[in-house]
Each structure stands twice: as structure tokens, then as C-alpha cells.
Coordinates of C-alpha atoms in Angstrom, one line a residue:
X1345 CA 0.0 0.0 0.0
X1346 CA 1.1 3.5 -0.3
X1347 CA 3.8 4.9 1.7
X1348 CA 3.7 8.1 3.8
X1349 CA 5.5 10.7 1.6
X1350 CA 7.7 13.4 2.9
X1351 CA 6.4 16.1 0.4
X1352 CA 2.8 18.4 1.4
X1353 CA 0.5 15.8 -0.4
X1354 CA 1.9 13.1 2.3
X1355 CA 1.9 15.3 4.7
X1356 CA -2.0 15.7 4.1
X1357 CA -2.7 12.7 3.9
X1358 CA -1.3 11.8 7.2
X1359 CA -3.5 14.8 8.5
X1360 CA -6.3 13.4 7.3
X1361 CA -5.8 10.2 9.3
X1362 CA -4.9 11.5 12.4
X1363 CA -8.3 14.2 12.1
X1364 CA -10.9 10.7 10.6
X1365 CA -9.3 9.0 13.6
X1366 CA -9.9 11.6 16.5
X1367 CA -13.9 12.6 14.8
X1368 CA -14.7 9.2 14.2
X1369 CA -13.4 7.7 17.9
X1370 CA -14.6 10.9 19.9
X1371 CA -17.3 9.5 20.7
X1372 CA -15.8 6.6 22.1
X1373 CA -12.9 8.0 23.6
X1374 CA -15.3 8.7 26.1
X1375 CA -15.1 5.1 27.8
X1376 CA -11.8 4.5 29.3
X1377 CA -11.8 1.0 28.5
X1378 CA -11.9 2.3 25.1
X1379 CA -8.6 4.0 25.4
X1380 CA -6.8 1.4 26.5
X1381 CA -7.9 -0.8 23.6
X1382 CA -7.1 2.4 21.0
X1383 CA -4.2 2.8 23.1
X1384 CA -3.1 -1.0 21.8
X1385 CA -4.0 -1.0 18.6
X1386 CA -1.6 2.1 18.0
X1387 CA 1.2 0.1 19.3
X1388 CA 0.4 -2.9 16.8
X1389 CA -2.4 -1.7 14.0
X1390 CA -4.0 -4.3 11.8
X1391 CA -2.2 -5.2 8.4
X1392 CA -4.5 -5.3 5.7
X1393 CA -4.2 -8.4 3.7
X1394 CA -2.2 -8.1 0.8
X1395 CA -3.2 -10.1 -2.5
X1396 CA -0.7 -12.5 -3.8
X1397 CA -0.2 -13.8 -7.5
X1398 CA -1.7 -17.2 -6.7
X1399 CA -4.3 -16.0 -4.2
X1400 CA -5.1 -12.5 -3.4
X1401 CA -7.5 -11.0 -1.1
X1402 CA -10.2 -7.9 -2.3
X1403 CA -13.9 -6.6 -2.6
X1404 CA -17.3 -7.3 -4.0
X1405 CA -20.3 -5.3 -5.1
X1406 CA -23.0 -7.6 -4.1
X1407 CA -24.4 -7.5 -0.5
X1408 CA -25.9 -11.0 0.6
X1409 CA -27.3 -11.4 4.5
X1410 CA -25.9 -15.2 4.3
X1411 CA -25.1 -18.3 2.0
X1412 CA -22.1 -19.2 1.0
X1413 CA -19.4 -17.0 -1.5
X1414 CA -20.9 -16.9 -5.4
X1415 CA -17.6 -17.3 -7.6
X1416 CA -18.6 -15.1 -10.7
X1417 CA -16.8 -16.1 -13.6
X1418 CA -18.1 -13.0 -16.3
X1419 CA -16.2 -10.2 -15.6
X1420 CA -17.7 -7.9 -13.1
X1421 CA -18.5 -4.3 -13.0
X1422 CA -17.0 -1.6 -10.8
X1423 CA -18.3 -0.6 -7.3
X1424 CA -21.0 2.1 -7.2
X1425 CA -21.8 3.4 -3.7
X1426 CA -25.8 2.8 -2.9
X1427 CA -28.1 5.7 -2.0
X1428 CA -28.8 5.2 1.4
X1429 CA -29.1 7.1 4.6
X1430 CA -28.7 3.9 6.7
X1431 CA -25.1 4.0 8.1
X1432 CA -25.0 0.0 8.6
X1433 CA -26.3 -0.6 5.3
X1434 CA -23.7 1.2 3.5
X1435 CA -20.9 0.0 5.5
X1436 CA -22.0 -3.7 4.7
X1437 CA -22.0 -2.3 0.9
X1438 CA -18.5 -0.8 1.3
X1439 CA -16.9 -3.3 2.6
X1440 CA -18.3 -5.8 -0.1
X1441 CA -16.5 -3.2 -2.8
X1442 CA -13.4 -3.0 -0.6
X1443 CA -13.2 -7.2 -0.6
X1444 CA -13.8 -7.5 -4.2
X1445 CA -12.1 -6.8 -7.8
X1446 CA -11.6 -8.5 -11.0
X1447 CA -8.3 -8.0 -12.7
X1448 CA -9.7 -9.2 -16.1
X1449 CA -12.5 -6.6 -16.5
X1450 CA -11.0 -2.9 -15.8
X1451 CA -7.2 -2.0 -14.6
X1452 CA -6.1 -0.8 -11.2
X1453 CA -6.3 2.6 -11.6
X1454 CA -9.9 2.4 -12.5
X1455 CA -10.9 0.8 -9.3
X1456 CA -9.1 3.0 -6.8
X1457 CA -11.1 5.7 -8.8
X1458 CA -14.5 3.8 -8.0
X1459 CA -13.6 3.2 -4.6
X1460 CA -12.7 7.0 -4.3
X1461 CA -16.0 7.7 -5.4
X1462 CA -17.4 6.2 -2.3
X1463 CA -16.0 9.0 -0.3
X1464 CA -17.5 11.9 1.7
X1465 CA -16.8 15.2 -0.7
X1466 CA -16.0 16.9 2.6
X1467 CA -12.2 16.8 2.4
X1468 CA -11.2 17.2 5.7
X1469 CA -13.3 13.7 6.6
X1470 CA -11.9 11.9 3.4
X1471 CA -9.0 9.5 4.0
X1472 CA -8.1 8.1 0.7
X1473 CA -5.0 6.4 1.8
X1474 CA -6.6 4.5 4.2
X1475 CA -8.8 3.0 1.1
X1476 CA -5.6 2.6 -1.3
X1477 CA -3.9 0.8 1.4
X1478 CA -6.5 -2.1 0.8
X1479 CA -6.1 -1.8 -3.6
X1480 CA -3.2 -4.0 -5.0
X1481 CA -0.2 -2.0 -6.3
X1482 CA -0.2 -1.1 -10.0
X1483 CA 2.4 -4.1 -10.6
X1484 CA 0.8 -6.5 -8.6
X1485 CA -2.4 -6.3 -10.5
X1486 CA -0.2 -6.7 -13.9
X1487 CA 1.0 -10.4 -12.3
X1488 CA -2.3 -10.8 -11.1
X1489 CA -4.3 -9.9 -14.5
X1490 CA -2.1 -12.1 -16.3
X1491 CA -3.4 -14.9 -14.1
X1492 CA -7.3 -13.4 -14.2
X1493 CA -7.2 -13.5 -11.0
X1494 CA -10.9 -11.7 -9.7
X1495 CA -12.3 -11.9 -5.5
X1496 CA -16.2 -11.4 -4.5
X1497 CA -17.4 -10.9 -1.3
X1498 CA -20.4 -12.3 1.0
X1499 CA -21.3 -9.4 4.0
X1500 CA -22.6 -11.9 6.8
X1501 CA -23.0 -9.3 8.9
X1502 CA -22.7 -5.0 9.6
X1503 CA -23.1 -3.1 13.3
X1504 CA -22.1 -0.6 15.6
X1505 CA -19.2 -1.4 17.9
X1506 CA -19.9 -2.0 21.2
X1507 CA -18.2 0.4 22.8
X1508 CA -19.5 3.3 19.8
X1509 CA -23.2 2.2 21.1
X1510 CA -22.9 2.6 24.4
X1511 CA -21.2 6.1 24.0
X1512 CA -23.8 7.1 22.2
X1513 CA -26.3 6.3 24.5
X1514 CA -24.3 8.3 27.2
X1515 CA -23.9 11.2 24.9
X1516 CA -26.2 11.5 22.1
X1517 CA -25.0 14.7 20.6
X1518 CA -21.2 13.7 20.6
X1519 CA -21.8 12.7 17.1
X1520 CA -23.7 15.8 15.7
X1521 CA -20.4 17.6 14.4
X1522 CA -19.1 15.1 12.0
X1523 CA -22.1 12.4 11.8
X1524 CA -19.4 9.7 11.4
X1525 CA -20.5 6.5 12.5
X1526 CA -17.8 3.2 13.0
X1527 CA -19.7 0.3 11.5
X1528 CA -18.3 -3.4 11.8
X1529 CA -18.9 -5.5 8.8
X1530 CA -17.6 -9.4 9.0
X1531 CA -17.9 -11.9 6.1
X1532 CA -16.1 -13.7 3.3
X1533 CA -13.9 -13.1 0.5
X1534 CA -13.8 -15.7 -2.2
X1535 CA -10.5 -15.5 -4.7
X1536 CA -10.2 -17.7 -7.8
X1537 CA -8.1 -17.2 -11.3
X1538 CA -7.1 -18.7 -14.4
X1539 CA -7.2 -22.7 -13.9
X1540 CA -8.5 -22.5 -10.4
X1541 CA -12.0 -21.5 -10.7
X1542 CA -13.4 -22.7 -7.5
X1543 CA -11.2 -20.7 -5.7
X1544 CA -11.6 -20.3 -1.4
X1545 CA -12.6 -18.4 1.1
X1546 CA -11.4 -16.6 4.2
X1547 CA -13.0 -15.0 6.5
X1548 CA -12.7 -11.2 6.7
X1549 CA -14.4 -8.4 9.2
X1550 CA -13.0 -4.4 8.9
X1551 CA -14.3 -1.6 10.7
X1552 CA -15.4 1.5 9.0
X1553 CA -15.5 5.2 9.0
X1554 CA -19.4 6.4 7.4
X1555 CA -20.7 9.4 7.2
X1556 CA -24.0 10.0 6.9
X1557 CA -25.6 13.6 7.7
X1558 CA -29.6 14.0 8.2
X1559 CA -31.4 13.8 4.9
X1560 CA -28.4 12.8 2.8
X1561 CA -26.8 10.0 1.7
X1562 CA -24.2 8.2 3.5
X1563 CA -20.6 8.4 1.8
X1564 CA -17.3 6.7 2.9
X1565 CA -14.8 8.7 5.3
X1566 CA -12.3 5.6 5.9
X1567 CA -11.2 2.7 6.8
X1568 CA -10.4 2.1 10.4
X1569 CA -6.8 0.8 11.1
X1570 CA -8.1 -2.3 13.3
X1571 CA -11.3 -3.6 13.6
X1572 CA -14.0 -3.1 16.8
X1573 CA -15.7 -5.2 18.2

């Protein structure tokens, strides 16, 4: 994934962590069990898979409640966010784009343009990065299009983390400024390629920035470095 850069676009960038992190966590910041697990995951954050020739990891459009993984062999179109003012329901849909890609149907650069699209167009919310880290680089999806190697994704399940619920409870209006919610989304990933269409699946489960003001609809602010439970 990309790294931090020493020039003023990296420099941004890392700004616009550090701010998604401290308006979407406020809230929960206010439980001091909280901060100690935040406090942890700083010292050792999550490492987002990274797809391999032979079996890489990814993100699928279609949202299923349950059943097992559908391996789609046509080629499959890129991720369009849904219109929705429920914050669960469009984490469950992001995180089945974020599982999911096809190598043979559209080049890299195309889907970390689709997935930007997801975004909030408030810019100071937006962490980009955060979604790159969790897109192939540009010459791993060359060794992985010459295998047509695609992933989809099955969204088992989507809520607010415990800890985000019961802050909010205790302090309804902590959320007012930014209207970020952190949704939890768990499921499967199924990866197959050229020879292997059968493919497997692994589990996956990510936790993730949404924004979604009253009366509009929800957009993307991040991904979360580690997943709550």
C-alpha cells in the first residue's frame, strides 16, 4: 500500500488520518476501556491483507445477509456506492467493494477511482489512503491480470461497535459535528483465477468510518486501522 510521503500531499494525507481517527473515535474516547484498547491498537495496528499472485484478497459489489461465496466467472463491473441514509447498510455495501475486484474486467487505476468515489466530498473527513492501502499496487495487478485472478465478497453481517453504542447512548449529541458513525462489517472473500475457478474463502471483518448527515446519503470517510468489536 502506499507509503507516507515526505512532500505536502503526504503530509495531508497523514493529516487526514490522524483528524478521521480523532472525529470518528470521539465519541468513544469517552469510555476508558476504550482508550486502552485504542491505546493498543496504535502500538500494533491491523495489516490489511495483501493479495498475492496465486491467491489475493479484495472486494465485491453484491451484499448478501448469508449463504455461501458466489464465484462469478463473467467479468464484473465496478463498485457504485448505494443511495442510502442507513449508516450499517452502507458499510455492509462498502466493505463488499473494498473485498472485491476483477483484474480481467478494468485496470487498477480504474478501481481506486471507483472506490474514491465512495468518499465523503468533505475533504477534511476523506481519508483516501486509508482506502488505497487495501487496492493491489499497479504491478501486482499486472501479475495478477495475467493470471485473471478476480475476489467477490459475501457481507454476513454489519453493526455498531460496542463500545460506539454505548457512547452514544451516554452522549447523544457527541456525534452531531461530523455524523461519522464506525460500522463493523464481517464476512467472506472468495478469490479464484485462471485454472482454479473454485477458488476459497477466508474470513474477513473491517471496521469503518461512514458518514452520513440527516437527509443525505451516507458516503465513505475511511477505513479504520483495526477492527472493533
Amino acid at each position: 500500500m502506499p507509503s507516507h510521503s515526505s512532500n505536502p500531499g503526504g503530509a495531508s494525507r497523514v493529516r487526514h488520518r490522524a483528524l478521521l481517527g480523532t472525529v470518528v473515535l470521539a465519541v468513544l474516547l469517552a469510555l476508558a476501556g476504550l482508550a486502552a484498547y485504542l491505546t493498543r491498537d496504535s502500538r500494533a495496528p491491523a495489516k490489511a491483507p495483501v493479495p498475492r499472485p496465486s491467491s489475493p484478497p479484495a472486494s465485491s459489489s453484491a451484499v448478501t445477509p448469508s449463504g455461501p461465496p458466489t464465484v462469478i466467472t463473467r467479468p464484473r463491473a465496478l463498485p457504485v456506492p448505494p443511495r442510502t441514509t442507513d449508516p450499517i447498510a452502507f458499510g455492509k455495501a462498502a466493505a463488499a467493494a473494498l473485498w472485491s475486484y476483477d483484474t480481467r474486467a478494468y485496470p487498477q487505476a480504474e478501481l481506486r477511482r471507483a472506490l474514491h468515489a465512495w468518499l465523503t466530498p468533505e475533504a477534511k473527513y476523506a481519508d483516501a489512503a486509508s482506502i488505497d492501502r487495501g487496492i493491489p499496487s499497479a504491478v501486482l495487478w499486472k501479475e495478477m491480470a495475467a493470471n485473471g485472478q478476480f475476489a467477490t465478497a459475501t457481507v454476513n453481517e454489519g453493526h455498531f461497535p460496542n463500545a460506539f453504542t454505548r457512547a452514544l447512548q451516554e452522549n447523544p449529541g457527541a456525534i452531531t459535528q461530523a455524523y461519522i458513525y464506525a460500522v463493523t462489517v464481517s464476512g467472506k472473500q472468495t478469490i479464484a483465477w485462471k485454472g482454479s475457478p473454485a477458488g476459497g474463502a477466508e474470513s474477513r471483518s473491517t471496521t469503518l468510518a461512514v458518514q452520513c448527515r440527516p437527509n443525505q446519503p451516507c458516503t465513505l470517510a475511511g477505513v479504520m486501522p483495526s477492527v472493533a468489536p
